[in-house]
Amino acid sequence: MAQLYSPKELATLMQGQLHGQCPEDHFVSFLLTDSRRISFAGSSVFFALKTAKNDGHRFIDELLRKGVRCFVVSSLPKTPGWQDSACFILVEDTLAALQKLAASHRSQFDCPVVGITGSNGKTIVKEWLTQLLAPDCNVVKNPRSYNSQVGVPLSVWNMEPSHQMAVFEAGISRQGEMEKLAAIIRPTIGIFTNIGPAHDEGFPDTETKIMEKLRLFEDCSILIFNSEQKKVKRCIYAWAKSHPEVQLFSWGYSEDDDMLVLGAGAQDSFKMIEVEFEGTVYPFYTPFADKASLENLLHCIAFIFAFDLYNPEMPERTGRLSSVAMRMELKHAVNNCFLINDAYSSDILSLDVSLDFLNAQSRQRVKVLILSDILQSGLPPDDLYRKVARMVKQKDIDLLIGIGEEIWAHQKRFAGISCQFFTSTERFLEDFDFSILRGMGILLKGARDFGFERISNKLQLRDHQTVLEINMDALVHNLNVYRSMVNSGTKVMAMVKAFSYGSGSFEIANLLQFHRVDYLAVAFADEGNELRSAGISLPIVVLNPELHNLDILFRYNLEPEVYSLQLLKRLTDEVKRFPFLTAENPFPVHIKLDTGMHRLGFMENELDELLPLLKENPTLRVASVFSHLAASDRPDFDAFSREQLAGFERMSLQMEQSLGYRFLRHMANSAAISRFPDAQYDMVRVGIGLYGVDGAPQTAQRLQNVTTFKSVISQIKTLEPGDSVGYNRAAVLTRKTRMAIVPVGYADGLNRKLGNGKGFMLVNGKKAPTLGNISMDMCSLDVTGIEVAEGDEVIIFGEHLPVQTLAQNLETIPYEVFTSIPPRVKRIYFSE
């Protein structure tokens, strides 16, 4: 069972001062750092973390309403009566207090603790070690990739007396960070996976980065590493001179290594890898053949020998290792449902994370959890499923479908929850009425032994293999990049018009709402209507309201841009049809000024006619006044942009003085946020920058790629000189050519101008130019000289082939490329 701490004990461990009311029977067992992700409010302590982008103290009142009664803060609330409702532990630094508490908790346990760091492979090695060790001992590990300054203490906090081994990964991005993580994890065995370019910007050179990572292992008894990583080996040997108590255990292809890798082969259709340890050769099965997976597997095998855990079952266990899904995927499913397929792991900690993701995506939808038995939890089954039941209730799950003999046997623990139970996946597929799943959000969470891929295949829509993947984490990262550049108190409006630049309206809007942007903006009222119907409650501005359907604005609480006197007069007539709108409860409108873009908007000479009309109709209140910079990303037009800003200052000041009240002012789009900080005013508008595209180079290099347009190879052919490819024999070959056919065409948004070698795609990391004309549903690539097979992935644009490159080849802009991809291309949303 989780250890319980009183607030007084917490204050002592964190060296904080206790304030407020603290009932003697109040105990805490859960740590909370995100106000949106509450599992057990009454037994949680909230750490009000401060970052460059946010301040957890802002959410204390909200958490009090939700039932949280214990807080760790760096400043006490100013709300009257706060002392009467909860206890507050005052500390100097809330993050340092969180880390100090986790370190104190860790000190209570003396089981072996494995610490893993490196540039790549940390999470996979952690997951595979857990899979290999779970049959023999109870293992605790980081949920998902919780390896940061916040994630590590949250992970270590989950250590309990029943755990016989812990496996924690640690990730850093700059100097000085590993010392803090090392004090929390205090590993007894270390694994250094490898070194690569990740986070190079945080270190002066590779050697400095390696030495910083080695700080994790200063109290280890054994350090495992790959001697083929020459820089890592050189640094470890230098580091070991001042750490003689740490035993080095190397593996590689040299006779000097502690574990010698002999090579890979096959036996009875199984792949095998052989290693030699202390003079004996050991074969291990492996389901993987790629270099990265073999390196990760060999780290695990080396650990088995270094820690003397080898037994005759290990070779078969390595052969049963499953690939680690590094992300949760959200896909459209049958009957207007969506499906979150999280096959990452099936422990209770990752279940909590997955349920938060389901909640974030399921506003105004019935939420369904399909859950298998949770294996090797280390808890007595009765305690485990009592805990799961509490979590399901707390997360407001509408229907639980339990699959497995253990959860079936403990169904009484789920009293008061709508449930169905099945003893096996086969029985579920045979007996469940799938027709009841309509318009729901479904989370699929199952241990690999239960074969939940069969359920996923049954539920998800059948679409062709050309897809647009949207990385939700990258989008949030980009949002936070812009937030870090915005002045304190400045609001953020996110543009979700045009199907969120092709990425999907509701899914993106829901994510942005979860991350507390202030406004959303759409082009037309029907787009806003769809978002309201899907449960979006944020203020929504309609940029192009149409005269024929103004009633939609009032019925769905959509706030119109007003750009002409004709539109304003129609709104003044329309508002009279809604008696609940009065001068005391006015309808918000947003006035568009034309400062030089010369599209929609009021010219300066029209203000004398606009302002009296606004004052005569107090049921319409100006919520914001804004304009649009014509060339914010073009330094050669900066003088013109300054003229626009000066005009906006004059016009908005005239409006404020005439109307007699304040309103929001906004002018800056994505590029202007960094290039024109003085144009941020009260709010900024972030559009294509959210998707990783910004015309300001200093900002663009901080952004992450969000969308990846990809397909697969359907067929490969070898053609002779003189053969032609595609319609009108547009390509006549002059040499023997290996050609790949890819099921993506102009009906999928692939422009015909990219045919005949003008465009190219990436196949296994190599450029493959187009052959012949682009057809409606397919195209052809020249893959001569590329190692490729049918079914291999093809990247049309993505991280390593930026959409800007495609746009340049088409002599257009990324906006057009994004918005040209039609709904028939399946969108897959994923989160790490």
Tab-separated table of N, CA, C and O in Angstrom, residues 494-542:
chain	number	residue	atom	x	y	z
A	494	ALA	N	-5.749	31.438	-30.294
A	494	ALA	CA	-5.240	30.405	-31.199
A	494	ALA	C	-6.165	30.278	-32.401
A	494	ALA	O	-7.381	30.162	-32.256
A	495	MET	N	-5.566	30.296	-33.581
A	495	MET	CA	-6.334	30.196	-34.817
A	495	MET	C	-6.579	28.726	-35.143
A	495	MET	O	-5.628	27.948	-35.295
A	496	VAL	N	-7.847	28.356	-35.256
A	496	VAL	CA	-8.190	26.971	-35.605
A	496	VAL	C	-9.073	26.942	-36.851
A	496	VAL	O	-9.836	26.008	-37.069
A	497	LYS	N	-8.966	27.978	-37.665
A	497	LYS	CA	-9.741	28.039	-38.904
A	497	LYS	C	-9.174	27.053	-39.920
A	497	LYS	O	-8.063	26.540	-39.762
A	498	ALA	N	-9.959	26.798	-40.971
A	498	ALA	CA	-9.544	25.909	-42.057
A	498	ALA	C	-9.117	24.552	-41.513
A	498	ALA	O	-8.041	24.042	-41.811
A	499	PHE	N	-10.007	23.958	-40.676
A	499	PHE	CA	-9.752	22.609	-40.157
A	499	PHE	C	-8.435	22.598	-39.381
A	499	PHE	O	-7.666	21.649	-39.444
A	500	SER	N	-8.175	23.703	-38.632
A	500	SER	CA	-6.924	23.877	-37.887
A	500	SER	C	-5.718	23.649	-38.799
A	500	SER	O	-4.849	22.826	-38.532
A	501	TYR	N	-5.710	24.425	-39.896
A	501	TYR	CA	-4.624	24.317	-40.877
A	501	TYR	C	-4.450	22.877	-41.347
A	501	TYR	O	-3.336	22.386	-41.546
A	502	GLY	N	-5.574	22.199	-41.523
A	502	GLY	CA	-5.556	20.837	-42.034
A	502	GLY	C	-5.359	19.766	-40.991
A	502	GLY	O	-5.381	18.581	-41.305
A	503	SER	N	-5.178	20.160	-39.719
A	503	SER	CA	-4.831	19.170	-38.698
A	503	SER	C	-6.029	18.595	-37.959
A	503	SER	O	-5.883	17.644	-37.202
A	504	GLY	N	-7.218	19.178	-38.127
A	504	GLY	CA	-8.403	18.669	-37.454
A	504	GLY	C	-8.930	19.648	-36.433
A	504	GLY	O	-8.202	20.035	-35.513
A	505	SER	N	-10.169	20.064	-36.586
A	505	SER	CA	-10.695	21.172	-35.787
A	505	SER	C	-10.874	20.820	-34.321
A	505	SER	O	-10.263	21.426	-33.444
A	506	PHE	N	-11.743	19.848	-34.026
A	506	PHE	CA	-12.079	19.576	-32.635
A	506	PHE	C	-10.870	19.096	-31.850
A	506	PHE	O	-10.627	19.532	-30.717
A	507	GLU	N	-10.105	18.176	-32.433
A	507	GLU	CA	-8.993	17.589	-31.696
A	507	GLU	C	-7.986	18.658	-31.277
A	507	GLU	O	-7.504	18.669	-30.139
A	508	ILE	N	-7.683	19.575	-32.188
A	508	ILE	CA	-6.732	20.634	-31.865
A	508	ILE	C	-7.355	21.639	-30.899
A	508	ILE	O	-6.723	22.068	-29.921
A	509	ALA	N	-8.606	22.024	-31.149
A	509	ALA	CA	-9.274	22.981	-30.260
A	509	ALA	C	-9.375	22.422	-28.843
A	509	ALA	O	-9.190	23.157	-27.853
A	510	ASN	N	-9.655	21.161	-28.728
A	510	ASN	CA	-9.774	20.541	-27.410
A	510	ASN	C	-8.442	20.570	-26.670
A	510	ASN	O	-8.377	20.841	-25.461
A	511	LEU	N	-7.364	20.285	-27.397
A	511	LEU	CA	-6.040	20.331	-26.787
A	511	LEU	C	-5.712	21.747	-26.328
A	511	LEU	O	-5.191	21.958	-25.223
A	512	LEU	N	-6.007	22.731	-27.165
A	512	LEU	CA	-5.718	24.122	-26.812
A	512	LEU	C	-6.562	24.580	-25.628
A	512	LEU	O	-6.098	25.337	-24.766
A	513	GLN	N	-7.793	24.131	-25.570
A	513	GLN	CA	-8.640	24.451	-24.413
A	513	GLN	C	-8.053	23.843	-23.148
A	513	GLN	O	-8.003	24.491	-22.097
A	514	PHE	N	-7.578	22.606	-23.243
A	514	PHE	CA	-6.984	21.926	-22.092
A	514	PHE	C	-5.766	22.690	-21.585
A	514	PHE	O	-5.504	22.749	-20.382
A	515	HIS	N	-5.042	23.299	-22.523
A	515	HIS	CA	-3.836	24.038	-22.146
A	515	HIS	C	-4.098	25.533	-21.982
A	515	HIS	O	-3.185	26.339	-22.030
A	516	ARG	N	-5.357	25.873	-21.820
A	516	ARG	CA	-5.790	27.180	-21.323
A	516	ARG	C	-5.362	28.356	-22.205
A	516	ARG	O	-4.870	29.360	-21.699
A	517	VAL	N	-5.538	28.235	-23.517
A	517	VAL	CA	-5.471	29.461	-24.307
A	517	VAL	C	-6.717	30.281	-23.968
A	517	VAL	O	-7.685	29.777	-23.387
A	518	ASP	N	-6.713	31.547	-24.347
A	518	ASP	CA	-7.791	32.438	-23.913
A	518	ASP	C	-8.932	32.534	-24.926
A	518	ASP	O	-10.093	32.676	-24.550
A	519	TYR	N	-8.597	32.478	-26.213
A	519	TYR	CA	-9.600	32.560	-27.271
A	519	TYR	C	-9.239	31.572	-28.374
A	519	TYR	O	-8.059	31.241	-28.579
A	520	LEU	N	-10.264	31.141	-29.100
A	520	LEU	CA	-10.088	30.434	-30.360
A	520	LEU	C	-10.674	31.299	-31.467
A	520	LEU	O	-11.600	32.081	-31.228
A	521	ALA	N	-10.160	31.140	-32.667
A	521	ALA	CA	-10.701	31.878	-33.805
A	521	ALA	C	-10.941	30.935	-34.967
A	521	ALA	O	-10.082	30.105	-35.293
A	522	VAL	N	-12.128	31.043	-35.577
A	522	VAL	CA	-12.487	30.250	-36.747
A	522	VAL	C	-12.852	31.204	-37.875
A	522	VAL	O	-13.048	32.408	-37.659
A	523	ALA	N	-12.947	30.677	-39.079
A	523	ALA	CA	-13.279	31.535	-40.221
A	523	ALA	C	-14.779	31.780	-40.311
A	523	ALA	O	-15.221	32.915	-40.509
A	524	PHE	N	-15.578	30.721	-40.165
A	524	PHE	CA	-17.013	30.827	-40.401
A	524	PHE	C	-17.801	30.296	-39.211
A	524	PHE	O	-17.310	29.486	-38.416
A	525	ALA	N	-19.060	30.718	-39.127
A	525	ALA	CA	-19.899	30.375	-37.981
A	525	ALA	C	-20.133	28.879	-37.868
A	525	ALA	O	-20.219	28.349	-36.750
A	526	ASP	N	-20.235	28.173	-39.008
A	526	ASP	CA	-20.494	26.738	-38.901
A	526	ASP	C	-19.307	26.004	-38.281
A	526	ASP	O	-19.482	24.973	-37.611
A	527	GLU	N	-18.085	26.530	-38.458
A	527	GLU	CA	-16.929	25.934	-37.780
A	527	GLU	C	-17.060	26.109	-36.267
A	527	GLU	O	-16.784	25.178	-35.490
A	528	GLY	N	-17.478	27.270	-35.842
A	528	GLY	CA	-17.687	27.508	-34.413
A	528	GLY	C	-18.806	26.662	-33.851
A	528	GLY	O	-18.715	26.155	-32.722
A	529	ASN	N	-19.868	26.503	-34.629
A	529	ASN	CA	-20.991	25.662	-34.234
A	529	ASN	C	-20.517	24.234	-33.966
A	529	ASN	O	-20.880	23.611	-32.962
A	530	GLU	N	-19.674	23.694	-34.855
A	530	GLU	CA	-19.163	22.333	-34.679
A	530	GLU	C	-18.333	22.217	-33.399
A	530	GLU	O	-18.416	21.211	-32.680
A	531	LEU	N	-17.537	23.233	-33.121
A	531	LEU	CA	-16.723	23.188	-31.904
A	531	LEU	C	-17.591	23.252	-30.661
A	531	LEU	O	-17.345	22.541	-29.683
A	532	ARG	N	-18.607	24.083	-30.668
A	532	ARG	CA	-19.524	24.139	-29.527
A	532	ARG	C	-20.218	22.786	-29.333
A	532	ARG	O	-20.353	22.300	-28.208
A	533	SER	N	-20.658	22.179	-30.418
A	533	SER	CA	-21.354	20.888	-30.336
A	533	SER	C	-20.431	19.803	-29.801
A	533	SER	O	-20.890	18.815	-29.222
A	534	ALA	N	-19.114	19.994	-30.015
A	534	ALA	CA	-18.146	19.007	-29.535
A	534	ALA	C	-17.675	19.285	-28.117
A	534	ALA	O	-16.816	18.577	-27.601
A	535	GLY	N	-18.210	20.327	-27.481
A	535	GLY	CA	-17.898	20.581	-26.084
A	535	GLY	C	-16.863	21.650	-25.825
A	535	GLY	O	-16.387	21.790	-24.695
A	536	ILE	N	-16.503	22.436	-26.830
A	536	ILE	CA	-15.539	23.516	-26.622
A	536	ILE	C	-16.264	24.703	-25.983
A	536	ILE	O	-17.243	25.213	-26.529
A	537	SER	N	-15.770	25.155	-24.836
A	537	SER	CA	-16.433	26.230	-24.086
A	537	SER	C	-15.667	27.545	-24.116
A	537	SER	O	-16.159	28.550	-23.609
A	538	LEU	N	-14.476	27.563	-24.671
A	538	LEU	CA	-13.694	28.803	-24.759
A	538	LEU	C	-14.421	29.847	-25.594
A	538	LEU	O	-15.225	29.504	-26.465
A	539	PRO	N	-14.131	31.127	-25.380
A	539	PRO	CA	-14.647	32.140	-26.306
A	539	PRO	C	-14.145	31.856	-27.728
A	539	PRO	O	-12.960	31.576	-27.923
A	540	ILE	N	-15.063	31.918	-28.697
A	540	ILE	CA	-14.720	31.641	-30.095
A	540	ILE	C	-15.063	32.865	-30.928
A	540	ILE	O	-16.212	33.321	-30.934
A	541	VAL	N	-14.073	33.396	-31.637
A	541	VAL	CA	-14.273	34.534	-32.527
A	541	VAL	C	-14.474	34.010	-33.947
A	541	VAL	O	-13.704	33.169	-34.418
A	542	VAL	N	-15.491	34.511	-34.610
A	542	VAL	CA	-15.769	34.155	-36.008
A	542	VAL	C	-15.254	35.292	-36.883
A	542	VAL	O	-15.752	36.423	-36.813
